[in-house]
XYZ file of C-alpha atoms in Angstrom:
701
model
C 0.000 0.000 0.000
C 2.837 2.344 0.907
C 4.558 1.624 -2.422
C 1.429 2.582 -4.323
C 1.125 5.861 -2.371
C 4.808 6.790 -2.917
C 5.060 9.722 -5.295
C 7.064 9.405 -8.456
C 8.417 12.942 -7.932
C 10.840 11.826 -5.235
C 11.798 8.414 -6.633
C 15.541 7.842 -6.992
C 14.969 6.880 -10.612
C 13.192 10.169 -11.257
C 16.018 12.105 -9.605
C 18.631 10.257 -11.701
C 16.710 10.982 -14.925
C 16.291 14.670 -14.055
C 19.969 14.852 -13.036
C 20.957 13.496 -16.445
C 18.628 16.060 -18.072
C 20.295 18.870 -16.063
C 23.765 17.682 -17.136
C 22.559 17.408 -20.739
C 21.014 20.898 -20.690
C 24.167 22.426 -19.202
C 26.284 20.668 -21.821
C 23.910 21.998 -24.501
C 24.376 25.532 -23.150
C 28.166 25.182 -23.302
C 28.006 23.716 -26.811
C 25.784 26.558 -28.066
C 28.097 29.177 -26.562
C 31.169 27.429 -28.013
C 29.631 27.256 -31.482
C 28.856 30.984 -31.434
C 32.374 31.627 -30.125
C 33.885 29.597 -32.993
C 31.648 31.110 -35.672
C 31.472 34.743 -34.606
C 33.791 35.266 -31.617
C 30.877 35.069 -29.212
C 29.015 37.987 -30.861
C 25.394 37.046 -30.058
C 24.135 40.503 -31.052
C 24.518 39.388 -34.652
C 20.924 38.119 -34.574
C 19.750 41.747 -34.288
C 21.641 42.893 -37.418
C 19.496 43.246 -40.556
C 22.094 44.276 -43.126
C 25.674 43.179 -43.791
C 26.875 46.764 -44.161
C 25.472 47.578 -40.703
C 27.008 44.461 -39.171
C 29.948 43.941 -36.860
C 31.349 41.500 -39.414
C 31.716 44.288 -42.010
C 33.622 46.463 -39.529
C 35.813 43.521 -38.550
C 36.798 42.910 -42.199
C 37.955 46.521 -42.672
C 39.213 47.564 -39.258
C 42.496 45.664 -39.420
C 43.328 47.081 -42.874
C 42.436 50.617 -41.769
C 44.432 50.340 -38.530
C 47.506 49.082 -40.421
C 47.273 51.837 -43.044
C 46.782 54.482 -40.348
C 49.808 53.173 -38.436
C 51.983 53.352 -41.573
C 50.876 56.874 -42.495
C 50.859 58.268 -38.959
C 53.828 56.640 -37.222
C 56.216 54.984 -39.652
C 55.850 56.829 -43.003
C 58.666 54.897 -44.684
C 61.737 52.807 -43.957
C 64.013 55.826 -44.485
C 61.958 57.839 -42.001
C 62.306 55.060 -39.424
C 66.069 54.728 -39.957
C 66.421 58.495 -39.446
C 64.564 58.202 -36.147
C 61.456 59.980 -37.371
C 59.130 57.344 -35.918
C 60.600 57.372 -32.419
C 58.118 58.404 -29.782
C 59.732 61.184 -27.758
C 57.947 60.056 -24.620
C 59.281 56.503 -25.037
C 62.820 57.822 -25.589
C 62.441 60.026 -22.504
C 61.428 57.006 -20.420
C 64.494 55.111 -21.662
C 66.700 58.049 -20.676
C 65.072 58.189 -17.234
C 65.781 54.487 -16.711
C 69.408 55.022 -17.683
C 69.575 58.051 -15.396
C 68.332 55.915 -12.506
C 71.111 53.447 -13.293
C 73.563 56.357 -13.383
C 72.411 57.505 -9.936
C 72.687 54.023 -8.467
C 75.967 52.797 -9.978
C 78.012 55.609 -11.451
C 80.843 57.145 -9.432
C 80.321 60.375 -11.350
C 76.965 60.971 -9.648
C 77.334 63.590 -6.907
C 74.419 64.183 -4.530
C 75.860 67.573 -3.580
C 75.321 68.870 -7.149
C 71.946 69.972 -8.447
C 69.854 67.872 -10.818
C 70.840 69.811 -13.944
C 74.578 69.417 -13.311
C 74.249 65.688 -12.603
C 72.078 65.258 -15.695
C 74.661 67.011 -17.844
C 77.335 64.611 -16.563
C 74.993 61.696 -17.191
C 74.402 62.748 -20.809
C 78.139 62.720 -21.483
C 78.964 59.485 -19.630
C 75.957 57.549 -20.931
C 76.015 58.916 -24.476
C 76.734 55.469 -25.955
C 73.983 53.781 -23.937
C 71.481 56.467 -24.897
C 72.452 55.972 -28.538
C 72.028 52.199 -28.123
C 68.575 52.696 -26.606
C 67.653 54.903 -29.548
C 68.903 52.306 -32.020
C 66.846 49.639 -30.256
C 63.712 51.755 -30.610
C 64.482 52.220 -34.307
C 64.945 48.449 -34.775
C 61.655 47.755 -32.965
C 59.835 50.255 -35.174
C 61.462 48.796 -38.278
C 60.397 45.285 -37.277
C 56.826 46.426 -36.644
C 56.832 48.364 -39.910
C 57.800 45.318 -41.968
C 55.318 43.108 -40.097
C 52.469 45.515 -40.906
C 53.686 45.901 -44.475
C 53.777 42.115 -44.959
C 50.316 41.753 -43.482
C 48.980 44.369 -45.902
C 50.735 42.781 -48.867
C 49.077 39.465 -47.997
C 45.690 41.233 -47.970
C 44.171 40.675 -51.418
C 40.743 42.021 -50.489
C 39.399 44.569 -49.906
C 41.274 46.733 -52.433
C 43.008 49.732 -50.891
C 45.096 52.757 -51.808
C 46.586 55.056 -49.154
C 48.962 58.006 -49.516
C 50.191 60.911 -47.411
C 51.567 62.798 -50.412
C 54.955 61.097 -50.250
C 54.409 57.455 -49.358
C 51.942 55.130 -51.088
C 50.581 51.784 -49.877
C 48.275 49.802 -52.149
C 47.376 46.299 -53.296
C 45.886 47.419 -56.622
C 46.859 49.357 -59.709
C 43.980 51.767 -59.097
C 45.038 55.098 -57.680
C 42.159 57.445 -58.519
C 38.980 57.961 -56.554
C 36.890 57.535 -59.691
C 38.371 54.076 -60.228
C 37.393 52.944 -56.728
C 33.871 54.365 -57.190
C 33.231 51.842 -59.968
C 32.991 49.050 -57.389
C 29.679 48.099 -55.707
C 30.892 49.371 -52.313
C 33.694 51.753 -51.408
C 35.085 54.101 -48.723
C 36.908 57.256 -49.853
C 38.675 59.631 -47.450
C 40.176 62.657 -49.196
C 41.040 65.906 -47.465
C 38.393 66.627 -44.894
C 35.688 64.835 -46.856
C 34.622 61.227 -46.927
C 32.581 59.520 -49.621
C 30.906 56.267 -48.580
C 28.782 53.953 -50.693
C 26.332 52.562 -49.966
C 25.279 55.232 -47.463
C 23.912 52.567 -45.148
C 27.528 51.880 -44.102
C 27.572 55.155 -42.146
C 24.552 53.916 -40.167
C 26.728 51.156 -38.724
C 27.158 51.793 -34.974
C 30.834 50.793 -35.190
C 31.590 52.826 -38.348
C 33.748 55.258 -36.342
C 36.123 52.364 -35.641
C 37.050 52.671 -39.332
C 36.669 56.423 -39.804
C 38.441 57.681 -36.656
C 41.944 56.233 -37.365
C 41.926 57.841 -40.818
C 40.392 61.172 -39.814
C 43.021 61.559 -37.074
C 45.724 61.749 -39.783
C 46.888 64.947 -41.521
C 43.773 65.598 -43.594
C 45.505 68.099 -45.898
C 47.672 65.368 -47.452
C 46.053 62.045 -46.638
C 44.125 60.043 -49.227
C 42.666 56.622 -48.404
C 40.474 54.599 -50.780
C 38.984 51.183 -49.973
C 36.784 49.197 -52.368
C 35.052 45.817 -52.420
C 34.774 43.674 -55.535
C 31.561 41.869 -56.454
C 33.011 38.435 -55.754
C 34.519 39.439 -52.419
C 31.373 41.255 -51.305
C 29.063 38.429 -52.366
C 31.251 35.906 -50.550
C 31.269 37.977 -47.352
C 27.498 38.554 -47.456
C 26.953 34.832 -47.971
C 29.237 34.013 -45.040
C 27.493 36.635 -42.886
C 24.058 35.180 -43.658
C 25.299 31.683 -42.872
C 26.921 32.814 -39.617
C 23.792 34.709 -38.629
C 21.700 31.610 -39.208
C 24.069 29.571 -37.027
C 24.080 32.198 -34.264
C 20.292 32.581 -34.372
C 19.814 28.829 -34.212
C 22.249 28.485 -31.322
C 20.642 31.391 -29.486
C 17.296 29.595 -29.556
C 19.031 26.384 -28.524
C 20.788 28.228 -25.719
C 17.501 29.687 -24.461
C 15.814 26.288 -24.562
C 18.665 24.521 -22.780
C 18.938 27.334 -20.211
C 15.258 27.036 -19.394
C 15.561 23.239 -19.189
C 18.604 23.530 -16.904
C 16.893 26.024 -14.574
C 13.807 23.825 -14.284
C 15.692 20.518 -13.894
C 18.355 21.733 -11.482
C 15.799 23.773 -9.553
C 13.750 20.601 -9.162
C 16.825 18.690 -7.913
C 17.527 21.388 -5.329
C 13.897 21.272 -4.217
C 13.737 17.468 -3.725
C 17.329 16.903 -2.562
C 17.338 14.936 0.707
C 13.547 14.575 0.803
C 11.385 11.505 0.122
C 8.210 13.555 -0.256
C 7.120 17.161 -0.115
C 5.800 16.590 3.408
C 9.008 14.964 4.607
C 10.687 17.188 7.220
C 13.744 14.977 7.629
C 16.794 15.314 5.401
C 18.106 11.908 4.391
C 21.869 11.678 3.897
C 23.673 8.895 2.068
C 27.255 7.616 2.395
C 28.357 9.888 -0.450
C 27.200 12.871 1.649
C 29.726 12.039 4.387
C 32.406 13.938 2.474
C 33.342 17.027 4.474
C 31.836 20.235 3.069
C 35.112 22.191 2.956
C 36.716 19.360 0.995
C 33.580 19.301 -1.147
C 33.953 23.000 -1.972
C 37.670 22.531 -2.655
C 36.871 19.683 -5.076
C 34.244 21.831 -6.844
C 36.690 24.667 -7.313
C 39.405 22.276 -8.507
C 37.078 20.639 -11.064
C 35.956 24.024 -12.377
C 39.590 25.139 -12.649
C 40.453 21.922 -14.507
C 37.526 22.477 -16.895
C 38.563 26.084 -17.610
C 42.186 25.015 -18.143
C 41.230 22.218 -20.528
C 38.893 24.469 -22.507
C 41.465 27.235 -22.623
C 44.233 24.942 -23.879
C 42.137 23.344 -26.609
C 42.779 24.729 -30.077
C 40.136 27.162 -31.339
C 39.331 25.002 -34.351
C 38.748 21.803 -32.346
C 36.986 23.222 -29.292
C 33.572 22.446 -30.806
C 34.409 18.693 -30.811
C 36.122 18.619 -27.404
C 33.623 20.700 -25.406
C 31.052 17.911 -24.810
C 33.479 15.115 -23.727
C 35.120 17.541 -21.293
C 31.951 19.143 -19.966
C 29.741 16.051 -19.284
C 31.856 14.239 -16.645
C 33.092 17.406 -14.913
C 29.637 19.034 -14.766
C 28.082 15.773 -13.446
C 30.663 15.616 -10.642
C 30.266 19.310 -9.766
C 26.445 19.121 -9.735
C 26.592 16.039 -7.493
C 28.861 17.864 -5.033
C 26.626 20.965 -5.114
C 23.531 18.876 -4.347
C 25.415 17.353 -1.420
C 26.039 20.860 -0.107
C 22.346 21.652 -0.598
C 21.415 18.659 1.576
C 23.723 19.840 4.356
C 22.299 23.355 4.046
C 18.790 21.962 4.514
C 20.047 19.826 7.396
C 21.724 22.908 8.962
C 25.093 21.131 8.987
C 26.838 23.218 6.316
C 29.441 24.513 8.803
C 29.338 21.709 11.312
C 30.136 19.050 8.701
C 33.571 20.458 7.798
C 36.998 18.972 8.438
C 38.215 22.092 10.234
C 35.192 22.118 12.522
C 35.648 18.397 13.238
C 39.343 18.805 14.137
C 38.698 21.776 16.446
C 35.756 20.029 18.095
C 37.797 16.837 18.587
C 40.672 18.748 20.200
C 38.307 20.621 22.499
C 36.557 17.374 23.367
C 39.832 15.636 24.292
C 40.914 18.506 26.536
C 37.488 18.708 28.126
C 37.297 14.962 28.702
C 40.695 14.928 30.368
C 39.807 17.898 32.539
C 36.261 16.830 33.420
C 36.649 13.078 33.829
C 40.185 12.761 35.157
C 40.796 12.745 38.931
C 43.390 14.860 40.675
C 46.036 12.176 40.378
C 45.529 11.901 36.602
C 45.663 15.663 36.163
C 48.813 15.907 38.250
C 50.505 13.168 36.261
C 49.554 14.904 32.976
C 50.946 18.230 34.213
C 54.151 16.647 35.501
C 54.661 14.808 32.226
C 53.268 17.444 29.833
C 54.994 20.532 31.203
C 58.575 19.222 30.799
C 57.663 17.987 27.320
C 56.312 21.450 26.451
C 59.487 23.088 27.817
C 61.625 20.661 25.821
C 59.700 21.377 22.618
C 59.949 25.103 23.224
C 63.670 24.811 23.951
C 64.434 23.090 20.661
C 62.166 25.473 18.727
C 63.428 28.570 20.486
C 66.537 29.165 18.289
C 64.522 28.507 15.135
C 61.751 30.829 16.261
C 64.178 33.570 17.194
C 65.995 33.133 13.871
C 62.778 33.350 11.872
C 61.650 36.387 13.853
C 65.026 38.098 13.371
C 65.019 37.337 9.628
C 61.486 38.670 9.245
C 62.275 41.790 11.278
C 65.447 42.411 9.234
C 63.522 42.275 5.966
C 60.892 44.646 7.278
C 63.504 47.080 8.597
C 65.381 46.929 5.287
C 62.184 47.700 3.360
C 61.407 50.590 5.710
C 64.954 51.936 5.316
C 64.642 51.793 1.513
C 61.413 53.796 1.701
C 62.942 56.292 4.139
C 66.034 56.826 1.958
C 63.872 57.117 -1.148
C 61.644 59.752 0.445
C 64.739 61.735 1.469
C 66.077 61.662 -2.106
C 62.704 62.653 -3.529
C 62.417 65.446 -0.960
C 65.859 66.642 -2.071
C 64.523 67.026 -5.625
C 65.420 63.706 -7.256
C 62.059 63.150 -8.937
C 63.539 60.454 -11.204
C 64.252 58.209 -8.225
C 62.139 55.064 -7.858
C 61.715 53.320 -4.522
C 62.190 49.577 -4.951
C 60.943 47.241 -2.226
C 61.271 43.457 -2.736
C 58.563 40.923 -1.894
C 54.953 41.774 -1.225
C 53.262 43.449 1.686
C 52.253 46.782 3.083
C 55.713 48.307 2.528
C 55.650 47.431 -1.176
C 52.193 49.010 -1.452
C 53.468 52.109 0.359
C 56.490 52.314 -1.968
C 54.227 51.968 -5.017
C 51.992 54.768 -3.716
C 54.995 57.045 -3.090
C 56.285 56.285 -6.606
C 52.857 57.187 -7.987
C 52.920 60.471 -6.059
C 56.450 61.137 -7.380
C 55.303 60.470 -10.950
C 52.416 62.866 -10.497
C 54.686 65.510 -8.962
C 57.231 65.097 -11.762
C 54.521 65.474 -14.400
C 53.206 68.573 -12.623
C 56.715 70.107 -12.432
C 57.430 69.298 -16.089
C 54.084 70.763 -17.100
C 54.691 73.928 -15.061
C 58.207 74.364 -16.503
C 56.912 73.859 -20.019
C 54.095 76.329 -19.459
C 56.465 78.914 -18.003
C 58.913 78.430 -20.869
C 56.172 78.858 -23.462
C 54.930 82.029 -21.768
C 58.444 83.458 -21.645
C 59.080 82.612 -25.305
C 55.755 84.190 -26.268
C 56.533 87.415 -24.391
C 60.066 87.550 -25.842
C 58.884 86.972 -29.424
C 56.007 89.440 -29.177
C 58.256 92.087 -27.600
C 60.850 91.574 -30.336
C 58.233 91.764 -33.100
C 56.783 94.977 -31.657
C 60.181 96.714 -31.484
C 60.765 97.018 -35.250
C 57.495 98.778 -36.225
C 57.658 100.833 -33.013
C 61.125 102.134 -33.919
C 59.777 103.198 -37.318
C 56.848 104.989 -35.667
C 59.167 106.918 -33.334
C 61.454 107.835 -36.258
C 58.583 109.161 -38.408
C 57.117 111.036 -35.443
C 60.507 112.757 -34.997
C 60.459 113.649 -38.716
C 56.931 115.065 -38.408
C 58.056 117.265 -35.512
C 60.474 119.036 -37.876
C 57.740 119.746 -40.440
C 55.583 122.851 -40.520
C 52.103 121.849 -39.424
C 49.077 123.461 -37.835
C 49.067 123.966 -34.057
C 46.415 121.270 -33.693
C 48.497 118.790 -35.726
C 51.557 119.722 -33.641
C 49.572 118.918 -30.511
C 48.619 115.526 -31.994
C 52.238 114.841 -33.000
C 53.379 115.662 -29.458
C 50.855 113.157 -28.064
C 52.039 110.543 -30.585
C 55.616 111.199 -29.512
C 54.766 110.722 -25.815
C 52.699 107.591 -26.336
C 55.163 105.920 -28.727
C 58.043 106.499 -26.294
C 55.831 105.206 -23.490
C 55.086 102.089 -25.553
C 58.806 101.642 -26.306
C 59.589 101.801 -22.581
C 56.912 99.209 -21.818
C 58.153 96.938 -24.618
C 61.758 97.189 -23.399
C 60.656 96.353 -19.849
C 58.598 93.434 -21.086
C 61.492 92.079 -23.133
C 63.928 92.500 -20.252
C 61.497 90.820 -17.816
C 61.137 87.818 -20.092
C 64.894 87.606 -20.630
C 65.602 87.887 -16.902
C 63.150 85.171 -15.880
C 64.159 82.788 -18.680
C 67.507 82.051 -17.013
C 69.407 82.571 -20.303
C 70.883 85.951 -19.424
C 74.690 85.918 -19.210
C 76.331 86.940 -15.921
C 79.926 88.207 -15.612
C 80.876 88.015 -11.948
C 83.477 90.496 -10.708
C 84.672 92.092 -7.488
C 82.435 95.105 -6.788
C 82.726 97.833 -4.147
C 79.033 98.223 -3.375
C 79.486 101.640 -1.705
C 81.276 103.086 -4.738
C 78.694 101.596 -7.106
C 75.766 103.170 -5.268
C 77.532 106.518 -4.754
C 78.501 106.845 -8.430
C 75.062 105.721 -9.518
C 73.325 108.342 -7.398
C 75.602 110.935 -8.956
C 74.487 109.883 -12.442
C 70.801 110.314 -11.555
C 71.321 113.553 -9.598
C 69.180 115.536 -12.079
C 66.263 113.191 -11.514
C 66.750 113.418 -7.745
C 66.553 117.222 -7.876
C 63.466 117.147 -10.137
C 61.734 114.632 -7.865
C 61.742 116.962 -4.821
C 62.995 114.062 -2.677
C 65.778 114.057 -0.055
C 68.098 111.059 -0.402
C 69.932 109.886 2.733
C 72.797 107.414 2.145
C 74.273 105.501 5.099
C 77.216 103.140 4.558
C 80.200 101.631 6.409
C 83.432 103.602 6.532
C 85.441 100.686 5.178
C 84.972 99.309 1.713
C 82.853 96.169 1.411
C 83.022 93.894 -1.605
C 80.632 91.453 -3.193
C 80.830 89.171 -6.219
C 78.252 90.252 -8.816
C 77.736 91.569 -12.346
C 78.134 95.344 -12.188
C 75.815 96.105 -15.115
C 73.033 93.817 -13.932
C 73.346 94.990 -10.329
C 73.114 98.640 -11.311
C 70.151 97.811 -13.592
C 68.366 96.357 -10.556
C 69.215 99.399 -8.409
C 68.143 101.683 -11.257
C 64.752 99.961 -11.361
C 64.316 100.544 -7.626
C 65.280 104.222 -8.014
C 62.866 104.564 -10.933
C 60.172 103.021 -8.751
C 60.973 105.594 -6.026
C 60.853 108.504 -8.499
C 57.419 107.390 -9.714
C 55.659 106.419 -6.504
C 57.450 108.162 -3.555
C 55.634 110.983 -1.734
C 56.954 114.364 -2.930
C 58.888 116.256 -0.282
C 59.629 113.088 1.728
C 62.966 111.437 2.467
C 64.433 108.338 0.857
C 66.853 106.230 2.937
C 69.514 104.075 1.282
C 71.393 101.928 3.800
C 74.400 99.690 3.142
C 74.989 97.336 6.084
C 77.782 94.859 6.758
C 75.959 91.944 8.411
C 79.015 89.739 8.861
C 78.751 87.128 6.162
C 76.294 89.208 4.102
C 75.972 92.698 2.689
C 72.514 94.256 2.807
C 71.456 97.141 0.579
C 68.066 98.589 1.554
C 65.854 101.334 0.052
C 63.093 102.923 2.162
C 60.546 105.532 1.102
C 57.012 106.718 1.844
C 54.529 105.888 -0.933
C 52.441 108.654 -2.419
C 49.663 106.120 -2.937
C 47.896 103.964 -0.392
C 49.615 100.542 -0.241
C 46.598 98.380 0.464
C 48.170 95.299 -1.107
C 50.679 92.773 0.233
C 54.382 92.557 -0.595
C 53.826 89.328 -2.510
C 51.226 91.026 -4.719
C 53.597 93.912 -5.433
C 56.197 91.407 -6.657
C 53.802 90.032 -9.276
C 54.316 91.082 -12.868
C 52.249 94.066 -14.087
C 51.255 94.858 -10.469
C 51.520 98.523 -9.531
C 51.208 100.328 -6.229
C 49.125 102.918 -8.067
C 45.912 100.908 -8.558
C 44.354 103.812 -10.500
C 47.222 103.356 -13.013
C 47.529 107.130 -13.434
C 51.327 106.934 -13.198
C 53.698 105.924 -15.995
C 54.911 102.591 -14.518
C 54.754 99.244 -16.311
C 54.434 97.056 -13.220
C 57.561 95.137 -14.230
C 60.328 97.024 -12.422
C 60.313 95.036 -9.178
C 59.910 91.729 -11.008
C 62.906 92.536 -13.247
C 64.997 93.631 -10.280
C 64.206 90.433 -8.361
C 65.069 88.220 -11.365
C 68.348 90.044 -12.025
C 69.411 89.855 -8.372
C 68.591 86.150 -8.117
C 70.492 85.340 -11.305
C 73.552 86.852 -9.564
C 72.957 84.484 -6.594
C 71.604 87.247 -4.389
C 68.290 87.686 -2.575
C 65.662 90.351 -3.161
C 62.790 91.043 -0.756
C 60.317 93.842 -0.194
C 58.379 94.826 2.918
C 55.275 96.973 3.258
C 54.311 98.606 6.567
C 51.420 100.982 6.053
C 52.685 103.433 3.441
C 56.324 102.610 4.157
C 57.910 100.698 1.271
C 61.217 98.899 1.852
C 63.288 96.890 -0.657
C 66.250 94.802 0.574
C 69.021 93.352 -1.627
C 71.292 90.787 0.038
C 74.587 89.386 -1.301
C 77.196 87.146 0.332
C 80.124 89.198 1.496
C 83.346 88.530 -0.401
C 86.078 87.369 1.986
C 89.722 88.477 1.780
C 90.698 85.081 0.369
C 88.032 85.292 -2.333
C 89.106 88.839 -3.163
C 92.699 87.716 -3.521
C 91.712 84.854 -5.832
C 89.640 87.215 -8.011
C 92.472 89.761 -8.198
C 95.007 87.096 -9.171
C 92.711 85.690 -11.850
């Protein structure tokens, strides 16, 4: 009676049949995916394509040809261009030089940490000239090898027909060279100048069309010509293959959907009935096969999956369709069986308890507990007396090994930390090319990698800032130079007009032109001098200079301006002569700028103090005056280019005087600072004092 009432849904036979169905459905899924992978590189979206010219297959046929042609026209040009180094990427060459510079820092005896980066780099360029040349030759050989590989690949390409030229170099696999010749074919792509001609137009509706157009349109459009055409036979063959592939993909997509649904239903059913004999059965029934520990079970599942992936990955692409089923069936059956065993333990709430690790820990705890709870005092005493000496003995023999391992580990960690510390010190000192190298893995290696990343970012920022500053300086210099020539002509013709007989009104206009043109010339000269001073290219002739005599003589030269300015100049200086090493012309130019600034902005009727102080190892030259205008800006703002104390800009200043003075002083290895206290303006020039020994050396030379 019980046998008659037993439901077929939970019969072992039913479970075996459904299990085989699940394995079969999963194998069918894998086979469908593999077939699409073999036919169309796994591109299931092919079923949604309605036209060959709008298909991924069309793009795939042309993309490789276009990429190769673009590479030849953009990077390589010709073999002669490569041999001359024209194809070398400057960034790649720079990286090679940086690597060699790092080697120079680490191994060369010529590297001197006490020198600045520029001086060390100059030494490096001389000492490593041969290695730099070898690195350059290697890059040329690599480019030449790539060039010939691409060229051979294009020569082997019989279809589609192509013609590409940049005005000098031509790459083609046909005798056709005119656009009209390519337009005779049933489909073509023509890129000429900034225009493109595509037929049929439906090609441009392809979502991936830019994959073809972009590489060509990124070339020099003024010279580049690229024609691609498709013959009737080639096009018909490709359309036929596309239709056949689409049919295969569509068929396999339906098969995949059917097998996926079958697998979900069959395996879902197995999960539902696993361990149960009926739907009302609350007990989970385990079999001998379910005695396998769950952690070992999971390890076996992962191992089988890894084996399956490895086997599938190592099978040749052409034979994977035949090998997929024999590999998949046994491995998937074993994995599904192990998963269902885990499902039973999950239902039985023994997923964690039925693990080898849990069993070992529980056994150890049980042994200790049994000894402690069941043993009498005598037993416990005997165990302690016997166990403690054994423990001491084991610890004694392990002690040297443990200490050795700990010392070795600590040494490695300390060494890694020291490498990071030394690297940070070098980077802080300005060696942005330095790379911190930490062996092995761990938190120190991660820290070193992060510091290297920060260094790379800092180096890029510094390079970018230097480049930007250089470009600005070059722009100012070039513009100033270009303005000078026409401005000189204007001033000359204005002077000629002043000697002509003109009306009083015209004379007034000529006088204004004369004032404004001279004003513009002064501004242009200041702008040119500011750019030259900040560029670092100005030449400096150091000599022994008596600073007191220089200032005294200079004030005598500008005595007329001092009298016209209605200012009282007070000069304070040491009785003895003090000497500095500087360029007399540049130093006086800086002082002249400060005096000009005083003449323009000092309060009329006030006093101007010029102090020369011997501060031991330094000589300080300071200028103090009361501003005629309210100084409601900081000293740093006054030092900026084109910044003037007269915010109304009613005076004749250019805003460049202080900036020029600062640059000229610094190029002579001096310091220039200004201070603002209310309306009191103070400029301080500081130079190292020349010692008697230095003076003697200069005099002898």
